Structure formats: C-alpha cells, structure tokens
Amino acid sequence: MSSHIIVALDVDTRQEALQLVRRLGPAAGHYKVGLQLLTLAGPDLVRELVGMGKQVFLDLKLHEIPNSVAAAVRAAAQLGAGMVSVHASAGSAVLRAAAEQARSVGGIRVLALTVITSLRDDDLPEIGLAPSVREQVCRLARLASAQGCDGVIASAQEARWLAQQLPARSLIVTPGIQLAGLGGHDQSRVATPRDARDAGATHVVVGRAITQAPDPAQAFARACADFAQPD
Ligand code: C5P
C-alpha cells in the first residue's frame, strides 16, 4: 500500500468518492479530502475513509484567528485525519497554535501552505506583497517550520530549494502532478511523481490524472511506479 501518493478526491458526492476508493483498492492508502467534498458530503465520509484503513489529508487551508485554527486542527484530528493544511500567511501565532494543538492531540501533522500555486510574481503587488513568489515561499516556509509545523505544501519547483532550507524531517507535499507519457501537456511545465520526488517531495498529490483516467487503478499504479523509480 502506498502512502506517498495522495489521491485528491475532488468530487461532489460520497458515492463518487467511495466508488473511486473501491476502484483503486487496497493499493491506495492515502486520500486528500478538500473543501468541495467536505462541504457536500460532510465529515462522516472522512470517518468512513479512516474506518476503511485509509490515511486522510484534510485540506482545510485554514486561515483564522489562532484559537479557531487550533480548534479546527483538534476537530480534524477527532475525525481521524492524519494531515491538515493551514495558510502560513496567517502568521506565527496561528502556525504555533496549529502546531501546538496537533502535538497535544497527537496523530495529526500540520502542513503549511505558503503561496497558492496559481499566483505568479506579477500577482503579488495587488495583495500588498513584493515579488517574488520564491522569496515569499521561502520566508513563509521557514516561518512555519520555526513555529513547529510538520511540513509544507509546495510545487515541484519550490520543493527543490525548500528541501535544502527546511529541517531534514520536514514533509514536502507536492501537487500539480501529471503522469509521464500522457499526451496533451506542455512537458516543460509538467512535474511527474518522479520529478517531484527527485526535487525533494516526500509525498505527491495527484487528482485528475488518476481520478479522470480511463482506468484509475492503472494510472495510480503508474504514479506509484514512477515515484518509486530508482535514480
Ligand atoms: O490538478 P489535480 O487534479 O491533480 O489537483 C489535485 C489537487 O492539487 C487539487 O485539489 C488542488 O488543491 C491541488 N493543486 C494545487 N496546485 C496545482 C494543481 C493542483 O495546489 N497547480
């Protein structure tokens, strides 16, 4: 069973989610539940996945006052989630509250989201930040790590320099993944599971490349084989 490949369950219903989980079978052990599915299917689905022996990354992207973030981390842990995400731009007090709460309840790790991957250097001034994205990502990742967060969510490109800057045990969870050999992608902008791993990712998040594949189980197996490929 692979837990390095986290399959994003970006669907609307419990039925669709469970159908995917069944199709992927015992080989797939780690799922990401985000705001779409949590909002529409509710927290029972997370309990159900955990009851099936799956690890769940609850991608809540928390950005709130410290007390509320700590309460949400506790709630995620109570559901059985093993990872939860917090916006690093919420600041040190929030990050510390999240990390302390996670340590106190146990069983859950806090991932800091630095700069969302859809933002480019040109987008930063309108939200009051100076370019570059890279500097922001580095600053926020170091802040999150110093406050006790377990890791970061980062693109493969960012993973390469974050892996050198963060403590060795840090988690680097990388989305924006495509599977090699599939047509229709600009290869220069595609990170495969192996690219991400080589850049320093400890986990990759794969959504549509698996869930919308004609044969999701086969696509999942390809992702696992690619991630595990020797250098
Ligand atoms: O693109 P894909 O379907 O693999 O996306 C899976 C998940 O990864 C999404 O739920 C999204 O939160 C995240 N993602 C991201 N940055 C990207 C692409 C996807 O954070 N560039």
mmCIF file of C-alpha atoms and ligand atoms in Angstrom:
data_model
loop_
_atom_site.group_PDB
_atom_site.id
_atom_site.type_symbol
_atom_site.label_atom_id
_atom_site.label_comp_id
_atom_site.label_asym_id
_atom_site.label_seq_id
_atom_site.Cartn_x
_atom_site.Cartn_y
_atom_site.Cartn_z
ATOM 1 C CA MET A 1 0.000 0.000 0.000
ATOM 2 C CA SER A 2 1.415 3.393 -0.957
ATOM 3 C CA SER A 3 1.015 6.403 1.254
ATOM 4 C CA HIS A 4 3.400 8.627 -0.716
ATOM 5 C CA ILE A 5 0.828 9.110 -3.460
ATOM 6 C CA ILE A 6 -2.095 11.070 -2.065
ATOM 7 C CA VAL A 7 -5.141 10.835 -4.315
ATOM 8 C CA ALA A 8 -7.234 14.018 -4.352
ATOM 9 C CA LEU A 9 -10.916 13.126 -4.026
ATOM 10 C CA ASP A 10 -12.150 16.263 -5.787
ATOM 11 C CA VAL A 11 -15.686 15.011 -6.409
ATOM 12 C CA ASP A 12 -19.137 16.125 -5.250
ATOM 13 C CA THR A 13 -20.650 13.097 -3.582
ATOM 14 C CA ARG A 14 -19.896 10.337 -1.089
ATOM 15 C CA GLN A 15 -20.928 7.786 -3.727
ATOM 16 C CA GLU A 16 -18.427 9.091 -6.306
ATOM 17 C CA ALA A 17 -15.685 9.247 -3.684
ATOM 18 C CA LEU A 18 -16.284 5.712 -2.423
ATOM 19 C CA GLN A 19 -16.559 4.372 -5.954
ATOM 20 C CA LEU A 20 -13.084 5.763 -6.678
ATOM 21 C CA VAL A 21 -11.708 4.367 -3.438
ATOM 22 C CA ARG A 22 -13.138 0.949 -4.327
ATOM 23 C CA ARG A 23 -11.705 1.116 -7.862
ATOM 24 C CA LEU A 24 -8.237 1.949 -6.528
ATOM 25 C CA GLY A 25 -8.496 -0.813 -3.949
ATOM 26 C CA PRO A 26 -6.097 -1.686 -1.145
ATOM 27 C CA ALA A 27 -3.061 -0.372 -3.080
ATOM 28 C CA ALA A 28 -4.137 3.232 -2.478
ATOM 29 C CA GLY A 29 -3.805 4.166 1.150
ATOM 30 C CA HIS A 30 -3.839 7.954 1.260
ATOM 31 C CA TYR A 31 -6.542 10.394 0.153
ATOM 32 C CA LYS A 32 -6.944 14.156 0.181
ATOM 33 C CA VAL A 33 -10.371 15.495 1.090
ATOM 34 C CA GLY A 34 -10.778 19.172 0.273
ATOM 35 C CA LEU A 35 -13.416 21.806 0.773
ATOM 36 C CA GLN A 36 -15.550 20.648 -2.177
ATOM 37 C CA LEU A 37 -16.124 17.107 -0.932
ATOM 38 C CA LEU A 38 -16.177 18.017 2.753
ATOM 39 C CA THR A 39 -18.839 20.659 2.133
ATOM 40 C CA LEU A 40 -21.047 18.418 0.017
ATOM 41 C CA ALA A 41 -20.531 15.007 1.610
ATOM 42 C CA GLY A 42 -19.841 16.022 5.209
ATOM 43 C CA PRO A 43 -17.377 14.828 7.833
ATOM 44 C CA ASP A 44 -18.826 11.310 8.049
ATOM 45 C CA LEU A 45 -17.045 10.499 4.813
ATOM 46 C CA VAL A 46 -13.704 11.229 6.478
ATOM 47 C CA ARG A 47 -14.639 8.884 9.354
ATOM 48 C CA GLU A 48 -15.664 6.292 6.786
ATOM 49 C CA LEU A 49 -12.343 6.506 4.931
ATOM 50 C CA VAL A 50 -10.423 6.258 8.184
ATOM 51 C CA GLY A 51 -12.602 3.293 9.163
ATOM 52 C CA MET A 52 -11.534 1.623 5.904
ATOM 53 C CA GLY A 53 -7.907 1.978 6.993
ATOM 54 C CA LYS A 54 -7.124 4.947 4.738
ATOM 55 C CA GLN A 55 -4.987 7.927 5.727
ATOM 56 C CA VAL A 56 -6.713 11.251 5.127
ATOM 57 C CA PHE A 57 -5.170 14.632 4.424
ATOM 58 C CA LEU A 58 -7.922 17.122 5.265
ATOM 59 C CA ASP A 59 -7.070 20.082 3.039
ATOM 60 C CA LEU A 60 -8.877 22.788 5.020
ATOM 61 C CA LYS A 61 -6.468 25.615 4.115
ATOM 62 C CA LEU A 62 -7.165 27.222 7.493
ATOM 63 C CA HIS A 63 -6.756 30.988 7.814
ATOM 64 C CA GLU A 64 -8.389 32.205 11.025
ATOM 65 C CA ILE A 65 -7.512 33.517 14.478
ATOM 66 C CA PRO A 66 -5.212 31.212 16.485
ATOM 67 C CA ASN A 67 -7.955 29.913 18.789
ATOM 68 C CA SER A 68 -10.207 28.957 15.858
ATOM 69 C CA VAL A 69 -7.375 27.352 13.912
ATOM 70 C CA ALA A 70 -6.356 25.297 16.939
ATOM 71 C CA ALA A 71 -9.992 24.197 17.385
ATOM 72 C CA ALA A 72 -10.219 23.198 13.710
ATOM 73 C CA VAL A 73 -6.970 21.200 13.959
ATOM 74 C CA ARG A 74 -8.410 19.413 17.006
ATOM 75 C CA ALA A 75 -11.636 18.727 15.103
ATOM 76 C CA ALA A 76 -9.679 17.338 12.125
ATOM 77 C CA ALA A 77 -7.743 15.063 14.477
ATOM 78 C CA GLN A 78 -11.002 13.907 16.081
ATOM 79 C CA LEU A 79 -12.260 12.904 12.634
ATOM 80 C CA GLY A 80 -9.146 10.794 12.219
ATOM 81 C CA ALA A 81 -7.332 12.935 9.635
ATOM 82 C CA GLY A 82 -3.562 12.459 9.627
ATOM 83 C CA MET A 83 -2.716 15.768 7.955
ATOM 84 C CA VAL A 84 -4.356 19.197 7.855
ATOM 85 C CA SER A 85 -3.367 22.361 5.971
ATOM 86 C CA VAL A 86 -3.015 25.904 7.323
ATOM 87 C CA HIS A 87 -2.174 29.108 5.433
ATOM 88 C CA ALA A 88 1.305 30.195 6.535
ATOM 89 C CA SER A 89 0.418 33.812 5.716
ATOM 90 C CA ALA A 90 -1.888 33.762 8.780
ATOM 91 C CA GLY A 91 1.299 34.402 10.771
ATOM 92 C CA SER A 92 3.418 32.931 13.514
ATOM 93 C CA ALA A 93 0.792 32.912 16.280
ATOM 94 C CA VAL A 94 -1.617 30.913 14.097
ATOM 95 C CA LEU A 95 1.072 28.496 12.949
ATOM 96 C CA ARG A 96 2.244 27.972 16.519
ATOM 97 C CA ALA A 97 -1.331 27.413 17.732
ATOM 98 C CA ALA A 98 -1.903 24.827 14.994
ATOM 99 C CA ALA A 99 1.359 23.006 15.654
ATOM 100 C CA GLU A 100 0.893 23.010 19.434
ATOM 101 C CA GLN A 101 -2.655 21.711 19.131
ATOM 102 C CA ALA A 102 -1.534 18.961 16.757
ATOM 103 C CA ARG A 103 1.172 17.884 19.186
ATOM 104 C CA SER A 104 -1.246 17.967 22.095
ATOM 105 C CA VAL A 105 -3.937 15.814 20.412
ATOM 106 C CA GLY A 106 -1.446 13.614 18.536
ATOM 107 C CA GLY A 107 -1.843 11.671 15.312
ATOM 108 C CA ILE A 108 -2.152 14.682 13.019
ATOM 109 C CA ARG A 109 0.500 16.686 11.180
ATOM 110 C CA VAL A 110 0.223 20.315 10.139
ATOM 111 C CA LEU A 111 1.156 21.296 6.605
ATOM 112 C CA ALA A 112 1.697 24.966 5.845
ATOM 113 C CA LEU A 113 0.503 26.399 2.571
ATOM 114 C CA THR A 114 2.850 29.200 1.546
ATOM 115 C CA VAL A 115 1.748 30.878 -1.690
ATOM 116 C CA ILE A 116 -1.013 29.220 -3.694
ATOM 117 C CA THR A 117 0.402 27.809 -6.900
ATOM 118 C CA SER A 118 -1.875 29.843 -9.170
ATOM 119 C CA LEU A 119 -0.163 33.096 -8.070
ATOM 120 C CA ARG A 120 2.727 34.471 -10.136
ATOM 121 C CA ASP A 121 5.235 37.235 -9.360
ATOM 122 C CA ASP A 122 3.005 39.766 -11.169
ATOM 123 C CA ASP A 123 0.059 38.939 -8.898
ATOM 124 C CA LEU A 124 1.855 39.785 -5.640
ATOM 125 C CA PRO A 125 1.698 43.621 -5.665
ATOM 126 C CA GLU A 126 -2.127 43.660 -5.782
ATOM 127 C CA ILE A 127 -2.204 41.775 -2.469
ATOM 128 C CA GLY A 128 0.408 44.050 -0.960
ATOM 129 C CA LEU A 129 3.408 41.801 -1.402
ATOM 130 C CA ALA A 130 6.629 42.450 -3.243
ATOM 131 C CA PRO A 131 7.705 39.911 -5.836
ATOM 132 C CA SER A 132 8.976 37.301 -5.908
ATOM 133 C CA VAL A 133 6.823 34.252 -5.213
ATOM 134 C CA ARG A 134 10.027 32.368 -4.453
ATOM 135 C CA GLU A 135 11.030 34.794 -1.715
ATOM 136 C CA GLN A 136 7.542 34.632 -0.192
ATOM 137 C CA VAL A 137 7.508 30.852 -0.309
ATOM 138 C CA CYS A 138 10.917 30.648 1.391
ATOM 139 C CA ARG A 139 10.023 33.215 4.036
ATOM 140 C CA LEU A 140 6.703 31.545 4.907
ATOM 141 C CA ALA A 141 8.100 28.009 4.826
ATOM 142 C CA ARG A 142 10.862 28.962 7.264
ATOM 143 C CA LEU A 143 8.323 30.707 9.498
ATOM 144 C CA ALA A 144 6.045 27.650 9.529
ATOM 145 C CA SER A 145 8.928 25.337 10.290
ATOM 146 C CA ALA A 146 10.207 27.566 13.097
ATOM 147 C CA GLN A 147 6.731 27.530 14.676
ATOM 148 C CA GLY A 148 6.674 23.733 14.737
ATOM 149 C CA CYS A 149 4.677 22.848 11.621
ATOM 150 C CA ASP A 150 5.499 19.425 10.206
ATOM 151 C CA GLY A 151 5.886 20.412 6.596
ATOM 152 C CA VAL A 152 4.772 22.455 3.629
ATOM 153 C CA ILE A 153 2.716 22.126 0.504
ATOM 154 C CA ALA A 154 4.913 23.146 -2.405
ATOM 155 C CA SER A 155 5.168 22.794 -6.179
ATOM 156 C CA ALA A 156 7.954 20.580 -7.529
ATOM 157 C CA GLN A 157 9.917 23.679 -8.494
ATOM 158 C CA GLU A 158 9.651 25.083 -4.961
ATOM 159 C CA ALA A 159 10.369 21.673 -3.412
ATOM 160 C CA ARG A 160 13.864 21.754 -4.878
ATOM 161 C CA TRP A 161 15.003 24.744 -2.831
ATOM 162 C CA LEU A 162 12.764 24.118 0.182
ATOM 163 C CA ALA A 163 14.289 20.666 0.654
ATOM 164 C CA GLN A 164 17.636 22.392 1.161
ATOM 165 C CA GLN A 165 16.307 25.001 3.575
ATOM 166 C CA LEU A 166 13.944 23.081 5.859
ATOM 167 C CA PRO A 167 14.930 20.613 8.588
ATOM 168 C CA ALA A 168 15.584 17.135 7.216
ATOM 169 C CA ARG A 169 12.445 15.560 8.739
ATOM 170 C CA SER A 170 10.106 18.101 7.083
ATOM 171 C CA LEU A 171 7.262 16.872 4.922
ATOM 172 C CA ILE A 172 7.093 18.347 1.428
ATOM 173 C CA VAL A 173 3.753 17.585 -0.181
ATOM 174 C CA THR A 174 3.647 18.429 -3.868
ATOM 175 C CA PRO A 175 0.524 18.954 -6.003
ATOM 176 C CA GLY A 176 0.430 19.922 -9.684
ATOM 177 C CA ILE A 177 1.386 16.437 -10.854
ATOM 178 C CA GLN A 178 0.846 14.808 -14.226
ATOM 179 C CA LEU A 179 1.757 11.313 -15.263
ATOM 180 C CA ALA A 180 4.585 10.975 -17.790
ATOM 181 C CA GLY A 181 3.733 9.877 -21.293
ATOM 182 C CA LEU A 182 0.211 11.260 -21.372
ATOM 183 C CA GLY A 183 -0.420 13.476 -24.373
ATOM 184 C CA GLY A 184 -1.766 16.988 -24.337
ATOM 185 C CA HIS A 185 0.599 18.521 -21.796
ATOM 186 C CA ASP A 186 3.366 21.021 -22.222
ATOM 187 C CA GLN A 187 6.118 18.747 -20.963
ATOM 188 C CA SER A 188 8.329 21.605 -19.782
ATOM 189 C CA ARG A 189 5.680 22.602 -17.225
ATOM 190 C CA VAL A 190 4.722 19.143 -16.088
ATOM 191 C CA ALA A 191 6.068 17.583 -12.920
ATOM 192 C CA THR A 192 5.802 13.835 -12.803
ATOM 193 C CA PRO A 193 5.795 11.946 -9.489
ATOM 194 C CA ARG A 194 9.446 11.102 -10.101
ATOM 195 C CA ASP A 195 10.361 14.750 -10.880
ATOM 196 C CA ALA A 196 8.718 15.795 -7.617
ATOM 197 C CA ARG A 197 10.450 13.070 -5.621
ATOM 198 C CA ASP A 198 13.812 13.989 -7.158
ATOM 199 C CA ALA A 199 13.151 17.603 -6.191
ATOM 200 C CA GLY A 200 12.646 16.572 -2.573
ATOM 201 C CA ALA A 201 8.915 15.851 -2.266
ATOM 202 C CA THR A 202 8.063 13.317 0.433
ATOM 203 C CA HIS A 203 4.500 12.969 -0.921
ATOM 204 C CA VAL A 204 2.711 13.920 -4.130
ATOM 205 C CA VAL A 205 -0.944 14.877 -4.504
ATOM 206 C CA VAL A 206 -2.479 13.541 -7.701
ATOM 207 C CA GLY A 207 -6.051 14.348 -8.657
ATOM 208 C CA ARG A 208 -7.424 14.296 -12.167
ATOM 209 C CA ALA A 209 -4.500 12.386 -13.694
ATOM 210 C CA ILE A 210 -5.769 9.420 -11.678
ATOM 211 C CA THR A 211 -9.427 10.119 -10.975
ATOM 212 C CA GLN A 212 -10.315 11.036 -14.561
ATOM 213 C CA ALA A 213 -8.131 8.409 -16.215
ATOM 214 C CA PRO A 214 -9.954 5.745 -18.233
ATOM 215 C CA ASP A 215 -8.504 3.210 -15.795
ATOM 216 C CA PRO A 216 -7.833 4.958 -12.457
ATOM 217 C CA ALA A 217 -6.243 1.860 -10.867
ATOM 218 C CA GLN A 218 -3.763 1.591 -13.712
ATOM 219 C CA ALA A 219 -2.986 5.327 -13.526
ATOM 220 C CA PHE A 220 -2.454 5.001 -9.772
ATOM 221 C CA ALA A 221 -0.084 2.059 -10.307
ATOM 222 C CA ARG A 222 1.868 4.143 -12.841
ATOM 223 C CA ALA A 223 2.135 7.019 -10.379
ATOM 224 C CA CYS A 224 3.438 4.665 -7.667
ATOM 225 C CA ALA A 225 5.959 3.031 -10.000
ATOM 226 C CA ASP A 226 7.164 6.431 -11.201
ATOM 227 C CA PHE A 227 7.575 7.762 -7.635
ATOM 228 C CA ALA A 228 9.465 4.624 -6.624
ATOM 229 C CA GLN A 229 11.757 4.535 -9.677
ATOM 230 C CA PRO A 230 15.421 4.291 -8.768
ATOM 231 C CA ASP A 231 17.684 7.203 -9.797
HETATM 232 O O1 C5P B 1 -4.640 19.035 -10.790
HETATM 233 P P1 C5P B 1 -5.093 17.926 -9.878
HETATM 234 O O2 C5P B 1 -6.464 17.391 -10.210
HETATM 235 O O3 C5P B 1 -4.056 16.822 -9.728
HETATM 236 O O4 C5P B 1 -5.216 18.625 -8.457
HETATM 237 C C1 C5P B 1 -5.329 17.899 -7.253
HETATM 238 C C2 C5P B 1 -5.228 18.859 -6.081
HETATM 239 O O5 C5P B 1 -3.985 19.502 -6.042
HETATM 240 C C3 C5P B 1 -6.299 19.941 -6.054
HETATM 241 O O6 C5P B 1 -7.218 19.548 -5.061
HETATM 242 C C4 C5P B 1 -5.583 21.212 -5.683
HETATM 243 O O7 C5P B 1 -5.871 21.578 -4.352
HETATM 244 C C5 C5P B 1 -4.127 20.873 -5.741
HETATM 245 N N1 C5P B 1 -3.374 21.624 -6.777
HETATM 246 C C6 C5P B 1 -2.543 22.667 -6.391
HETATM 247 N N2 C5P B 1 -1.788 23.329 -7.332
HETATM 248 C C7 C5P B 1 -1.810 22.963 -8.623
HETATM 249 C C8 C5P B 1 -2.660 21.920 -9.030
HETATM 250 C C9 C5P B 1 -3.435 21.264 -8.072
HETATM 251 O O8 C5P B 1 -2.490 23.008 -5.214
HETATM 252 N N3 C5P B 1 -1.060 23.607 -9.509
#
